[in-house]
PDB file of C-alpha atoms in Angstrom:
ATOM      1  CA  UNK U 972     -66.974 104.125 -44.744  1.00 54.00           C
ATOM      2  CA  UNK U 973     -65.345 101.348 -42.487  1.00 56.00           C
ATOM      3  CA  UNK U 974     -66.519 102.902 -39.747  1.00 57.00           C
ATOM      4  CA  UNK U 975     -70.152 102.933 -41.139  1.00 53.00           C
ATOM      5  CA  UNK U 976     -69.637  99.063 -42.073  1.00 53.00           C
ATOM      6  CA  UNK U 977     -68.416  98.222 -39.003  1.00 60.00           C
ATOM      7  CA  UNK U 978     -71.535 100.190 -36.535  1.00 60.00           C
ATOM      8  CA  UNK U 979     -73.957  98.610 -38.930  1.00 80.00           C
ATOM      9  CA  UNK U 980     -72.709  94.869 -38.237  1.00 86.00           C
ATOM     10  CA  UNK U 981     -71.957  95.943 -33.778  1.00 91.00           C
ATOM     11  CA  UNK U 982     -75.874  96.971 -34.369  1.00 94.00           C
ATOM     12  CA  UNK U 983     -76.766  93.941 -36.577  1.00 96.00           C
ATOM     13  CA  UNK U 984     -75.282  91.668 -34.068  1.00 96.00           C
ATOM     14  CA  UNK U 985     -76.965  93.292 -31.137  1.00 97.00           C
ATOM     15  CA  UNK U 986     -80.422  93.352 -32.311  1.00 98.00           C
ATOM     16  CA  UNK U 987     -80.157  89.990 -34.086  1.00 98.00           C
ATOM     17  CA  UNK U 988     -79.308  88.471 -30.625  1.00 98.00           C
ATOM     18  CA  UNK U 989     -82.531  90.099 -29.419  1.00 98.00           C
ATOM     19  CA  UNK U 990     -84.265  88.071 -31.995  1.00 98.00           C
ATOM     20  CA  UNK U 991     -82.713  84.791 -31.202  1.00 98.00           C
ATOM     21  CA  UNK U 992     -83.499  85.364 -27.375  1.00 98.00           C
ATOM     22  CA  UNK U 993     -87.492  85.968 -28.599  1.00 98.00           C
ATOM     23  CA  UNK U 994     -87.211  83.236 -30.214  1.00 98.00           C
ATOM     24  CA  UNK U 995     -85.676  81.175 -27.342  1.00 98.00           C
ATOM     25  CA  UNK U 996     -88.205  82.464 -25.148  1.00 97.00           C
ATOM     26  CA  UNK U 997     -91.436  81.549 -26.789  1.00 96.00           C
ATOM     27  CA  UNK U 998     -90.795  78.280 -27.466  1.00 96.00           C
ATOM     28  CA  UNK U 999     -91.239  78.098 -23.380  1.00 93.00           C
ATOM     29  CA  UNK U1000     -94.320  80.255 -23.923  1.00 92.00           C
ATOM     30  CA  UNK U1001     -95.821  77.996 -26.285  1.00 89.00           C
ATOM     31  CA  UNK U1002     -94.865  79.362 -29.459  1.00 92.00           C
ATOM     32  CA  UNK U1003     -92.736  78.269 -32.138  1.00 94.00           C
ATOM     33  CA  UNK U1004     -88.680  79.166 -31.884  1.00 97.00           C
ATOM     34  CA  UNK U1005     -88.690  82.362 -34.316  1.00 98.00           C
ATOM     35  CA  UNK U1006     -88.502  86.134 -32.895  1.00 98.00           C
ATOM     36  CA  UNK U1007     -88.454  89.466 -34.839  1.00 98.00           C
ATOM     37  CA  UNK U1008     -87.788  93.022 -34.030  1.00 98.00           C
ATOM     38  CA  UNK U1009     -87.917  95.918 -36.437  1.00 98.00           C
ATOM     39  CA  UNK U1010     -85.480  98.834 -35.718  1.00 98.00           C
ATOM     40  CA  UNK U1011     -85.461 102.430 -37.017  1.00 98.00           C
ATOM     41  CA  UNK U1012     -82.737 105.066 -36.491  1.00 96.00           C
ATOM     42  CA  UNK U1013     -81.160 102.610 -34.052  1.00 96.00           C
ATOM     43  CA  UNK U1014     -84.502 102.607 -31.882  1.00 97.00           C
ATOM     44  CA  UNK U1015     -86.794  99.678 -31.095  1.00 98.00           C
ATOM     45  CA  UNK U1016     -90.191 100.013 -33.276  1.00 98.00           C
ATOM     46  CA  UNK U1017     -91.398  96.742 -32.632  1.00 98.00           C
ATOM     47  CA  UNK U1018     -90.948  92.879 -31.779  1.00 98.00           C
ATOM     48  CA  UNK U1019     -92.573  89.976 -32.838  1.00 98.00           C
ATOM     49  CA  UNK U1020     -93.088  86.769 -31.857  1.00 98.00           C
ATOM     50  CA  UNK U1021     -94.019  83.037 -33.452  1.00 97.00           C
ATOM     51  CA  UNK U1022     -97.900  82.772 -32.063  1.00 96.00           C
ATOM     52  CA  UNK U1023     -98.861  80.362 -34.781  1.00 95.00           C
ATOM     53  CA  UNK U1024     -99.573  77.043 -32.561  1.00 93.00           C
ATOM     54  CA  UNK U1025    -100.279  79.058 -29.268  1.00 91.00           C
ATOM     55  CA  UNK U1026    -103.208  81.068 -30.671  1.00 93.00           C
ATOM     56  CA  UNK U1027    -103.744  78.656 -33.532  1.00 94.00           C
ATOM     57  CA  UNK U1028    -102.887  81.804 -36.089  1.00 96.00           C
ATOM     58  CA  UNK U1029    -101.314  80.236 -39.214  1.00 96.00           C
ATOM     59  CA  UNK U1030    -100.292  83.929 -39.798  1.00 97.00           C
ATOM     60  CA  UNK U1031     -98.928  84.830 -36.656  1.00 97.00           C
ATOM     61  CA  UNK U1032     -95.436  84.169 -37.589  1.00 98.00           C
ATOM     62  CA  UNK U1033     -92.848  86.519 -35.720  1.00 98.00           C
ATOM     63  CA  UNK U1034     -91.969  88.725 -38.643  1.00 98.00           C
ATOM     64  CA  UNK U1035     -95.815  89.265 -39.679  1.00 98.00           C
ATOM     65  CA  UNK U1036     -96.286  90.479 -35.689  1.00 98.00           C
ATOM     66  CA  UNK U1037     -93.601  92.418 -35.623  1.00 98.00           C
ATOM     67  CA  UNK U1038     -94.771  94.318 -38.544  1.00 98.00           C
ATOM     68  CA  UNK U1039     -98.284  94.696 -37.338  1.00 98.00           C
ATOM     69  CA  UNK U1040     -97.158  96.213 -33.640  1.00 98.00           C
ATOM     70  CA  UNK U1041     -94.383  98.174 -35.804  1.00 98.00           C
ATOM     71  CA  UNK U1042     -97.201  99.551 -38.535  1.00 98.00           C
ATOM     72  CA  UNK U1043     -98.709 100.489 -35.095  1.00 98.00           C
ATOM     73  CA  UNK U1044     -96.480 102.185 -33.409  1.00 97.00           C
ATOM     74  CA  UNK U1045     -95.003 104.575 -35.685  1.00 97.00           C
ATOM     75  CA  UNK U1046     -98.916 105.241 -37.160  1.00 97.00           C
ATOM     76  CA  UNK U1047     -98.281 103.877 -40.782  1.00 97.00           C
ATOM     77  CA  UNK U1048     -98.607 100.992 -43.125  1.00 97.00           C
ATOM     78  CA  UNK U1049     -95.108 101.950 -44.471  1.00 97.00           C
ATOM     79  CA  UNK U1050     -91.694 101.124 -42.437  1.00 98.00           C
ATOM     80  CA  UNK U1051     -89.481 102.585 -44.642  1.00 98.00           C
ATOM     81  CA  UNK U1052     -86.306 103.402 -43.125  1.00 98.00           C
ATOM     82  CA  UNK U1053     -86.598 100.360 -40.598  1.00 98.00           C
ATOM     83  CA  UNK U1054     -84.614  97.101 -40.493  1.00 98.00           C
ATOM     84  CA  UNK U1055     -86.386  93.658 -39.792  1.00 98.00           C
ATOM     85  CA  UNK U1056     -84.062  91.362 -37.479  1.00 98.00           C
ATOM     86  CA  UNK U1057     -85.448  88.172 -37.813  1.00 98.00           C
ATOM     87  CA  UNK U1058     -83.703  84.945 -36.030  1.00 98.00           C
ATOM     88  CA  UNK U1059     -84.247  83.095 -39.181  1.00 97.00           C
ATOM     89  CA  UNK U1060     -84.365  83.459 -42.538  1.00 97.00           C
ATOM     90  CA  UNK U1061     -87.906  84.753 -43.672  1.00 97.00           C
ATOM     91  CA  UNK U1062     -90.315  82.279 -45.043  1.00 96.00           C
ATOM     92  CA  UNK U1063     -92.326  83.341 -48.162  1.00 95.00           C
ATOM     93  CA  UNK U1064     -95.182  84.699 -46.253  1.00 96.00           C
ATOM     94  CA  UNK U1065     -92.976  86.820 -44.127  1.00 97.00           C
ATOM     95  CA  UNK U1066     -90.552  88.130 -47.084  1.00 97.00           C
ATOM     96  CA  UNK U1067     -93.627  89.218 -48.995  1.00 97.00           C
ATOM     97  CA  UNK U1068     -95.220  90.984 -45.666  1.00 98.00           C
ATOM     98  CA  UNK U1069     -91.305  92.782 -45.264  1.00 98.00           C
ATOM     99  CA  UNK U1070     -92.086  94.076 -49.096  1.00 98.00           C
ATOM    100  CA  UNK U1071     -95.291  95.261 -48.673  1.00 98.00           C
ATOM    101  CA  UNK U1072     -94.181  97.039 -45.230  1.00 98.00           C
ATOM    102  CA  UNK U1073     -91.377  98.668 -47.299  1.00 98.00           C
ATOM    103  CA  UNK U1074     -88.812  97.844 -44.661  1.00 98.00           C
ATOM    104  CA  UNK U1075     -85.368  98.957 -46.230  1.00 98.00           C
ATOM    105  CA  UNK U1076     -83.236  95.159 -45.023  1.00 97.00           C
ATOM    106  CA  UNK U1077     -83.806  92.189 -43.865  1.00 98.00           C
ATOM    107  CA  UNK U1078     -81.261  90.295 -41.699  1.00 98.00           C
ATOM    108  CA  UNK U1079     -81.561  87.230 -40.417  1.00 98.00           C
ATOM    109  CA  UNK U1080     -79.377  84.635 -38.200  1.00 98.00           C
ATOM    110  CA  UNK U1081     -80.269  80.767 -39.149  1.00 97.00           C
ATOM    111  CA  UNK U1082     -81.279  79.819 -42.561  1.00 95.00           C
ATOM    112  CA  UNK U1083     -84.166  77.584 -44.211  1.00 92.00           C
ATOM    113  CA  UNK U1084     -81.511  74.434 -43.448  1.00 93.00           C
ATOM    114  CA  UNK U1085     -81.530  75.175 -39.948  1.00 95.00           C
ATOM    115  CA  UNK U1086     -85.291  75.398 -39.820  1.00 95.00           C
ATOM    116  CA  UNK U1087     -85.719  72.646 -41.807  1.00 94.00           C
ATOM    117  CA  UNK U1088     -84.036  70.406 -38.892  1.00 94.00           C
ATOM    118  CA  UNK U1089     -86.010  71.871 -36.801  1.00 94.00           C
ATOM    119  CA  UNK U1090     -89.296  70.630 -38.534  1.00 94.00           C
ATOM    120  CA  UNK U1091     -90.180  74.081 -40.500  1.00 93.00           C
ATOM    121  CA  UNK U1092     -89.433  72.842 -44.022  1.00 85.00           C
ATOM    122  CA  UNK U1093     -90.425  76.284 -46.603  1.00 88.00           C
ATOM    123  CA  UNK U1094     -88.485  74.642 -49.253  1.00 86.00           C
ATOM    124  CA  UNK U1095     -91.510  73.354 -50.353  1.00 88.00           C
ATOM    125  CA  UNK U1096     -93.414  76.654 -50.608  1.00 91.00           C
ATOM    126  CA  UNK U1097     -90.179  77.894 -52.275  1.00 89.00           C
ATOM    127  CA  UNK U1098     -90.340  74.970 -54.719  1.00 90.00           C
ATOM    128  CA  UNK U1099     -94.365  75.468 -55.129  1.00 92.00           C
ATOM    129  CA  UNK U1100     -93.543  78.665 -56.377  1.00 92.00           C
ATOM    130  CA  UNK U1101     -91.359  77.976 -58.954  1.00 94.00           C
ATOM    131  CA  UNK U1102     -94.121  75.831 -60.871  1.00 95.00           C
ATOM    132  CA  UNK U1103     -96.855  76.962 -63.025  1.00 94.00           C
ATOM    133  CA  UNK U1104     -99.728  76.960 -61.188  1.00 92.00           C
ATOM    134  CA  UNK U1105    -101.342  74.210 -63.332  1.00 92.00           C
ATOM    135  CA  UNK U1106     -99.092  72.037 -61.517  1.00 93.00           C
ATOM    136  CA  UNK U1107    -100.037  73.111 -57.805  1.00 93.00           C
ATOM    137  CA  UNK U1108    -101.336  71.144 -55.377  1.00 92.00           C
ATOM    138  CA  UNK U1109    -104.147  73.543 -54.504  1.00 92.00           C
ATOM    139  CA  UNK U1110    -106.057  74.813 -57.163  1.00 93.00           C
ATOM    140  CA  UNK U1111    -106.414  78.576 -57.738  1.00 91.00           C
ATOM    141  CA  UNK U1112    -108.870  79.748 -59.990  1.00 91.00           C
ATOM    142  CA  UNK U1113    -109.990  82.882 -61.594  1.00 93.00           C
ATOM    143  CA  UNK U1114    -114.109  83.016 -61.334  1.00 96.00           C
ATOM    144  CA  UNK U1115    -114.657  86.743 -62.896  1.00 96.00           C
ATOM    145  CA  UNK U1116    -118.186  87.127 -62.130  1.00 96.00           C
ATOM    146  CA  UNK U1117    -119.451  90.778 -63.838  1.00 96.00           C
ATOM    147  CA  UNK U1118    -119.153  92.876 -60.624  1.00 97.00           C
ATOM    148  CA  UNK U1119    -115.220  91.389 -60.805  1.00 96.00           C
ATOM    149  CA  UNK U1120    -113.870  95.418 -61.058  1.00 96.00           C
ATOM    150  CA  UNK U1121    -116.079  96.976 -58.616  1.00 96.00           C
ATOM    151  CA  UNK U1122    -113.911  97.090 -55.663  1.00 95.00           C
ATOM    152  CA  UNK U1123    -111.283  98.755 -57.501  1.00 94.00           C
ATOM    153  CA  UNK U1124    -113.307 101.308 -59.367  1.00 93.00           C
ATOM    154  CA  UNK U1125    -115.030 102.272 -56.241  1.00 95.00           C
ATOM    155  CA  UNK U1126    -111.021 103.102 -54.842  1.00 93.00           C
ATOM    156  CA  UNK U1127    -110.080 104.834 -57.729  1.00 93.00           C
ATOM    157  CA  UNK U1128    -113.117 107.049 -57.427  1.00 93.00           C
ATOM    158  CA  UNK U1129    -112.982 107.568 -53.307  1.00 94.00           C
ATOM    159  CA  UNK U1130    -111.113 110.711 -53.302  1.00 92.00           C
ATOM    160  CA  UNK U1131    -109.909 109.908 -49.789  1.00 92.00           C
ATOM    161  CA  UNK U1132    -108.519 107.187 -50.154  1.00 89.00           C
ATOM    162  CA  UNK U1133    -104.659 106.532 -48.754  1.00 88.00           C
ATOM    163  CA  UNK U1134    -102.897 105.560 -51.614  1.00 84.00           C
ATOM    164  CA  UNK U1135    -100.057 102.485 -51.293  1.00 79.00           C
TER     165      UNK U1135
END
């Protein structure tokens, strides 16, 4: 068991200093300082970096392209079994893409604090979250127009569909 514990933080430290040195290196490239990679079996699947402001992608956060050239490369939606390595702590947009890629951890190097100095402030998203949605700053509304179902019946009626 100590033996187990001890490889997993030699390979945790390894490929989380590949993620710091993405992010390093983008910020030179135009991008914004956060790099992933996503490892399986101890083998590279994928990295990621921060394209957000360089290809003006409010999406394009490390994590989130890491997942897509990941989801790629091993020809799934699901990366179970994988680990994300992410030089900072996911934001709420790149937590909920790690959940619905099914990766098995998440590690990360600096925290929200640390991003926070640097400008990236998610506490607020964090804090958005945690009120109704009565109280949000952007409204989201339900408009259930009669066809509202549709998309959904026609999947659970398209026999070849891929379920997930």
């Amino acid at each position: 068991m100590a033996d187990s514990i001890e490889a997993d933080s030699t390979a945790d430290a390894v490929w989380l200093e590949r993620a710091v040195q993405l992010a390093v290196e983008n910020v030179s490239e135009g991008g914004g300082p956060f790099g992933a990679v996503i490892v399986r079996d101890g083998v590279l699947l994928a990295e990621g970096k921060n394209r957000v402001t360089r290809d003006l992608d409010p999406t394009a956060h490390a994590e989130v392209q890491a997942i897509r050239a990941a989801c790629q490369a091993a020809g799934s939606f699901s990366l179970a079994g994988a680990v994300l390595y992410t030089s900072c702590e996911p934001c709420p947009l790149c937590l909920s893409a790690s959940l619905w890629a099914r990766v098995d951890r998440v590690v990360f190097a600096a925290d929200r604090d640390d991003a926070a100095r640097g400008g990236f402030d998610d506490s607020a998203f964090y804090d958005l979250f945690e009120k109704p949605r009565s109280e949000w700053h952007v409204p989201i509304d339900e408009v259930r127009p009669a066809n509202a179902a549709a998309p959904f019946d026609a999947w659970l009626k398209h026999e070849a569909r891929t379920d997930y």
